[in-house]
Amino acid sequence: MSQIVIQFRQRARGGASAPMFLWSLVMAVVLVSYEVTRHGRGGVVAVGVVVTALFGAVLGWRRRTGLVVIAPFFSWLVAWFPLLIASMVRHGFFAGLVIGFVTVTLGWFVIGGLELLELAFVASLVARLRGGSGPEVTIFGPGEGPTR
């Protein structure tokens, strides 16, 4: 009977749920500030870009690059209600409710896509610069030595 042994190495370094929650809170503040502020939006956008890059660096350093897919969705969950309230403050109750639902729902595809691209780029760059500790998978086939 042939036998194949596959060994997976544990490469992740530490959890990333606390940094993801903090990033989501900061991004919620950034988005609410962007919605409420009429002047000086460039500074708010710059803060969002810098914080997202820092979070991407944390994910890359901790080798949690898979979370770049989940992080924008989690950020959307955290920012959904505050952004709806901010839209109602800016545009009035009924108009803000309609505009807020459109902004939060449809506009989030654009915002989440941009977050995903930036997080993926920075996280993969930092993970590549950090380097690995050998091959991820070692496969032993039937009757032969380790293959890499």
PDB file of C-alpha atoms in Angstrom:
ATOM      1  CA  MET A   1       0.000   0.000   0.000  1.00  0.00           C
ATOM      2  CA  SER A   2       1.432   3.411  -0.902  1.00  0.00           C
ATOM      3  CA  GLN A   3       1.642   6.141   1.648  1.00  0.00           C
ATOM      4  CA  ILE A   4       1.947   9.915   1.228  1.00  0.00           C
ATOM      5  CA  VAL A   5       2.831  12.172   4.139  1.00  0.00           C
ATOM      6  CA  ILE A   6       2.167  15.888   3.898  1.00  0.00           C
ATOM      7  CA  GLN A   7       3.540  18.197   6.554  1.00  0.00           C
ATOM      8  CA  PHE A   8       2.253  21.757   6.886  1.00  0.00           C
ATOM      9  CA  ARG A   9       4.309  24.311   8.766  1.00  0.00           C
ATOM     10  CA  GLN A  10       2.716  26.806  11.052  1.00  0.00           C
ATOM     11  CA  ARG A  11       3.865  30.169   9.701  1.00  0.00           C
ATOM     12  CA  ALA A  12       1.455  32.683  11.246  1.00  0.00           C
ATOM     13  CA  ARG A  13       2.903  34.871  13.965  1.00  0.00           C
ATOM     14  CA  GLY A  14       0.336  36.101  16.469  1.00  0.00           C
ATOM     15  CA  GLY A  15      -3.293  37.015  16.170  1.00  0.00           C
ATOM     16  CA  ALA A  16      -4.675  39.879  14.162  1.00  0.00           C
ATOM     17  CA  SER A  17      -8.183  40.311  15.547  1.00  0.00           C
ATOM     18  CA  ALA A  18      -7.300  43.204  17.890  1.00  0.00           C
ATOM     19  CA  PRO A  19      -5.478  45.197  15.166  1.00  0.00           C
ATOM     20  CA  MET A  20      -8.341  44.496  12.739  1.00  0.00           C
ATOM     21  CA  PHE A  21     -10.897  45.787  15.244  1.00  0.00           C
ATOM     22  CA  LEU A  22      -8.840  48.927  15.946  1.00  0.00           C
ATOM     23  CA  TRP A  23      -8.365  49.536  12.218  1.00  0.00           C
ATOM     24  CA  SER A  24     -12.100  49.125  11.657  1.00  0.00           C
ATOM     25  CA  LEU A  25     -12.870  51.650  14.388  1.00  0.00           C
ATOM     26  CA  VAL A  26     -10.427  54.183  12.954  1.00  0.00           C
ATOM     27  CA  MET A  27     -11.820  53.655   9.459  1.00  0.00           C
ATOM     28  CA  ALA A  28     -15.344  54.186  10.801  1.00  0.00           C
ATOM     29  CA  VAL A  29     -14.215  57.507  12.309  1.00  0.00           C
ATOM     30  CA  VAL A  30     -12.517  58.440   9.033  1.00  0.00           C
ATOM     31  CA  LEU A  31     -15.618  57.651   6.962  1.00  0.00           C
ATOM     32  CA  VAL A  32     -17.950  59.486   9.338  1.00  0.00           C
ATOM     33  CA  SER A  33     -15.594  62.472   9.327  1.00  0.00           C
ATOM     34  CA  TYR A  34     -15.519  62.406   5.547  1.00  0.00           C
ATOM     35  CA  GLU A  35     -19.309  62.336   5.373  1.00  0.00           C
ATOM     36  CA  VAL A  36     -19.867  65.118   7.913  1.00  0.00           C
ATOM     37  CA  THR A  37     -16.967  67.395   6.918  1.00  0.00           C
ATOM     38  CA  ARG A  38     -17.488  69.723   3.997  1.00  0.00           C
ATOM     39  CA  HIS A  39     -13.955  71.130   3.865  1.00  0.00           C
ATOM     40  CA  GLY A  40     -10.600  69.462   4.365  1.00  0.00           C
ATOM     41  CA  ARG A  41     -11.599  66.040   3.125  1.00  0.00           C
ATOM     42  CA  GLY A  42      -8.121  65.419   1.698  1.00  0.00           C
ATOM     43  CA  GLY A  43      -6.635  65.149   5.185  1.00  0.00           C
ATOM     44  CA  VAL A  44      -9.293  62.668   6.219  1.00  0.00           C
ATOM     45  CA  VAL A  45      -8.631  60.531   3.152  1.00  0.00           C
ATOM     46  CA  ALA A  46      -4.877  60.677   3.829  1.00  0.00           C
ATOM     47  CA  VAL A  47      -5.421  59.423   7.377  1.00  0.00           C
ATOM     48  CA  GLY A  48      -7.494  56.529   6.033  1.00  0.00           C
ATOM     49  CA  VAL A  49      -4.838  55.600   3.481  1.00  0.00           C
ATOM     50  CA  VAL A  50      -2.027  55.728   6.067  1.00  0.00           C
ATOM     51  CA  VAL A  51      -3.956  53.705   8.658  1.00  0.00           C
ATOM     52  CA  THR A  52      -4.872  51.095   6.042  1.00  0.00           C
ATOM     53  CA  ALA A  53      -1.223  50.838   4.972  1.00  0.00           C
ATOM     54  CA  LEU A  54      -0.149  50.371   8.601  1.00  0.00           C
ATOM     55  CA  PHE A  55      -2.750  47.664   9.108  1.00  0.00           C
ATOM     56  CA  GLY A  56      -1.585  45.971   5.899  1.00  0.00           C
ATOM     57  CA  ALA A  57       1.982  46.062   7.245  1.00  0.00           C
ATOM     58  CA  VAL A  58       0.810  44.414  10.478  1.00  0.00           C
ATOM     59  CA  LEU A  59      -0.957  41.686   8.511  1.00  0.00           C
ATOM     60  CA  GLY A  60       2.127  41.114   6.375  1.00  0.00           C
ATOM     61  CA  TRP A  61       4.461  41.068   9.356  1.00  0.00           C
ATOM     62  CA  ARG A  62       2.294  38.574  11.220  1.00  0.00           C
ATOM     63  CA  ARG A  63       1.815  36.531   8.031  1.00  0.00           C
ATOM     64  CA  ARG A  64      -1.950  36.947   8.101  1.00  0.00           C
ATOM     65  CA  THR A  65      -2.357  38.063   4.499  1.00  0.00           C
ATOM     66  CA  GLY A  66      -5.500  35.978   4.118  1.00  0.00           C
ATOM     67  CA  LEU A  67      -7.331  38.459   6.336  1.00  0.00           C
ATOM     68  CA  VAL A  68      -7.145  41.142   3.644  1.00  0.00           C
ATOM     69  CA  VAL A  69     -10.282  39.570   2.160  1.00  0.00           C
ATOM     70  CA  ILE A  70     -12.228  39.627   5.434  1.00  0.00           C
ATOM     71  CA  ALA A  71     -11.001  42.974   6.799  1.00  0.00           C
ATOM     72  CA  PRO A  72     -12.997  45.281   4.457  1.00  0.00           C
ATOM     73  CA  PHE A  73     -16.190  43.370   5.215  1.00  0.00           C
ATOM     74  CA  PHE A  74     -15.533  43.620   8.956  1.00  0.00           C
ATOM     75  CA  SER A  75     -14.833  47.335   8.559  1.00  0.00           C
ATOM     76  CA  TRP A  76     -18.157  47.680   6.732  1.00  0.00           C
ATOM     77  CA  LEU A  77     -19.954  45.986   9.630  1.00  0.00           C
ATOM     78  CA  VAL A  78     -18.380  48.369  12.138  1.00  0.00           C
ATOM     79  CA  ALA A  79     -18.955  51.541  10.076  1.00  0.00           C
ATOM     80  CA  TRP A  80     -22.428  50.788   8.711  1.00  0.00           C
ATOM     81  CA  PHE A  81     -24.596  52.305  11.457  1.00  0.00           C
ATOM     82  CA  PRO A  82     -22.368  55.327  12.289  1.00  0.00           C
ATOM     83  CA  LEU A  83     -22.127  56.186   8.590  1.00  0.00           C
ATOM     84  CA  LEU A  84     -25.898  55.991   8.232  1.00  0.00           C
ATOM     85  CA  ILE A  85     -26.295  58.369  11.193  1.00  0.00           C
ATOM     86  CA  ALA A  86     -23.680  60.743   9.729  1.00  0.00           C
ATOM     87  CA  SER A  87     -25.561  60.794   6.448  1.00  0.00           C
ATOM     88  CA  MET A  88     -28.777  61.685   8.267  1.00  0.00           C
ATOM     89  CA  VAL A  89     -26.980  64.491  10.132  1.00  0.00           C
ATOM     90  CA  ARG A  90     -25.631  65.948   6.905  1.00  0.00           C
ATOM     91  CA  HIS A  91     -28.644  65.555   4.607  1.00  0.00           C
ATOM     92  CA  GLY A  92     -31.600  65.487   7.013  1.00  0.00           C
ATOM     93  CA  PHE A  93     -33.524  62.524   8.340  1.00  0.00           C
ATOM     94  CA  PHE A  94     -35.405  61.151   5.309  1.00  0.00           C
ATOM     95  CA  ALA A  95     -32.955  62.214   2.608  1.00  0.00           C
ATOM     96  CA  GLY A  96     -30.062  61.076   4.791  1.00  0.00           C
ATOM     97  CA  LEU A  97     -31.713  57.727   5.320  1.00  0.00           C
ATOM     98  CA  VAL A  98     -32.025  57.115   1.581  1.00  0.00           C
ATOM     99  CA  ILE A  99     -28.620  58.581   0.702  1.00  0.00           C
ATOM    100  CA  GLY A 100     -27.057  56.728   3.632  1.00  0.00           C
ATOM    101  CA  PHE A 101     -28.406  53.359   2.527  1.00  0.00           C
ATOM    102  CA  VAL A 102     -27.151  53.952  -1.012  1.00  0.00           C
ATOM    103  CA  THR A 103     -23.770  55.224   0.206  1.00  0.00           C
ATOM    104  CA  VAL A 104     -23.282  52.514   2.782  1.00  0.00           C
ATOM    105  CA  THR A 105     -24.443  49.680   0.558  1.00  0.00           C
ATOM    106  CA  LEU A 106     -23.378  50.489  -2.990  1.00  0.00           C
ATOM    107  CA  GLY A 107     -20.550  52.879  -2.200  1.00  0.00           C
ATOM    108  CA  TRP A 108     -18.983  50.262   0.004  1.00  0.00           C
ATOM    109  CA  PHE A 109     -18.103  48.143  -2.990  1.00  0.00           C
ATOM    110  CA  VAL A 110     -15.779  50.925  -4.110  1.00  0.00           C
ATOM    111  CA  ILE A 111     -14.439  51.677  -0.631  1.00  0.00           C
ATOM    112  CA  GLY A 112     -14.025  48.005   0.255  1.00  0.00           C
ATOM    113  CA  GLY A 113     -12.366  47.299  -3.087  1.00  0.00           C
ATOM    114  CA  LEU A 114      -9.852  50.067  -2.559  1.00  0.00           C
ATOM    115  CA  GLU A 115      -9.171  48.851   0.978  1.00  0.00           C
ATOM    116  CA  LEU A 116      -8.742  45.314  -0.303  1.00  0.00           C
ATOM    117  CA  LEU A 117      -6.261  46.388  -2.981  1.00  0.00           C
ATOM    118  CA  GLU A 118      -4.196  48.502  -0.606  1.00  0.00           C
ATOM    119  CA  LEU A 119      -4.194  45.880   2.145  1.00  0.00           C
ATOM    120  CA  ALA A 120      -3.241  43.111  -0.278  1.00  0.00           C
ATOM    121  CA  PHE A 121      -0.419  45.142  -1.803  1.00  0.00           C
ATOM    122  CA  VAL A 122       1.110  46.274   1.489  1.00  0.00           C
ATOM    123  CA  ALA A 123       0.618  42.949   3.306  1.00  0.00           C
ATOM    124  CA  SER A 124       2.170  40.900   0.508  1.00  0.00           C
ATOM    125  CA  LEU A 125       5.038  43.372   0.166  1.00  0.00           C
ATOM    126  CA  VAL A 126       5.828  43.264   3.891  1.00  0.00           C
ATOM    127  CA  ALA A 127       5.474  39.474   4.008  1.00  0.00           C
ATOM    128  CA  ARG A 128       7.853  39.120   1.054  1.00  0.00           C
ATOM    129  CA  LEU A 129      10.370  41.562   2.558  1.00  0.00           C
ATOM    130  CA  ARG A 130      10.226  39.766   5.887  1.00  0.00           C
ATOM    131  CA  GLY A 131      11.073  36.481   4.201  1.00  0.00           C
ATOM    132  CA  GLY A 132      10.100  32.964   5.003  1.00  0.00           C
ATOM    133  CA  SER A 133      11.456  30.246   7.181  1.00  0.00           C
ATOM    134  CA  GLY A 134      11.708  27.489   4.603  1.00  0.00           C
ATOM    135  CA  PRO A 135       9.199  25.719   2.422  1.00  0.00           C
ATOM    136  CA  GLU A 136       5.534  25.771   3.369  1.00  0.00           C
ATOM    137  CA  VAL A 137       4.807  22.168   2.494  1.00  0.00           C
ATOM    138  CA  THR A 138       6.981  19.054   2.483  1.00  0.00           C
ATOM    139  CA  ILE A 139       5.634  16.043   0.586  1.00  0.00           C
ATOM    140  CA  PHE A 140       6.973  12.546   1.063  1.00  0.00           C
ATOM    141  CA  GLY A 141       5.935  10.290  -1.804  1.00  0.00           C
ATOM    142  CA  PRO A 142       5.844   6.515  -1.772  1.00  0.00           C
ATOM    143  CA  GLY A 143       9.341   5.068  -1.666  1.00  0.00           C
ATOM    144  CA  GLU A 144      11.210   8.352  -2.051  1.00  0.00           C
ATOM    145  CA  GLY A 145      12.744  11.059   0.079  1.00  0.00           C
ATOM    146  CA  PRO A 146      11.333  14.466   0.785  1.00  0.00           C
ATOM    147  CA  THR A 147      10.318  16.555  -2.221  1.00  0.00           C
ATOM    148  CA  ARG A 148      10.204  20.329  -2.042  1.00  0.00           C
TER     149      ARG A 148
END
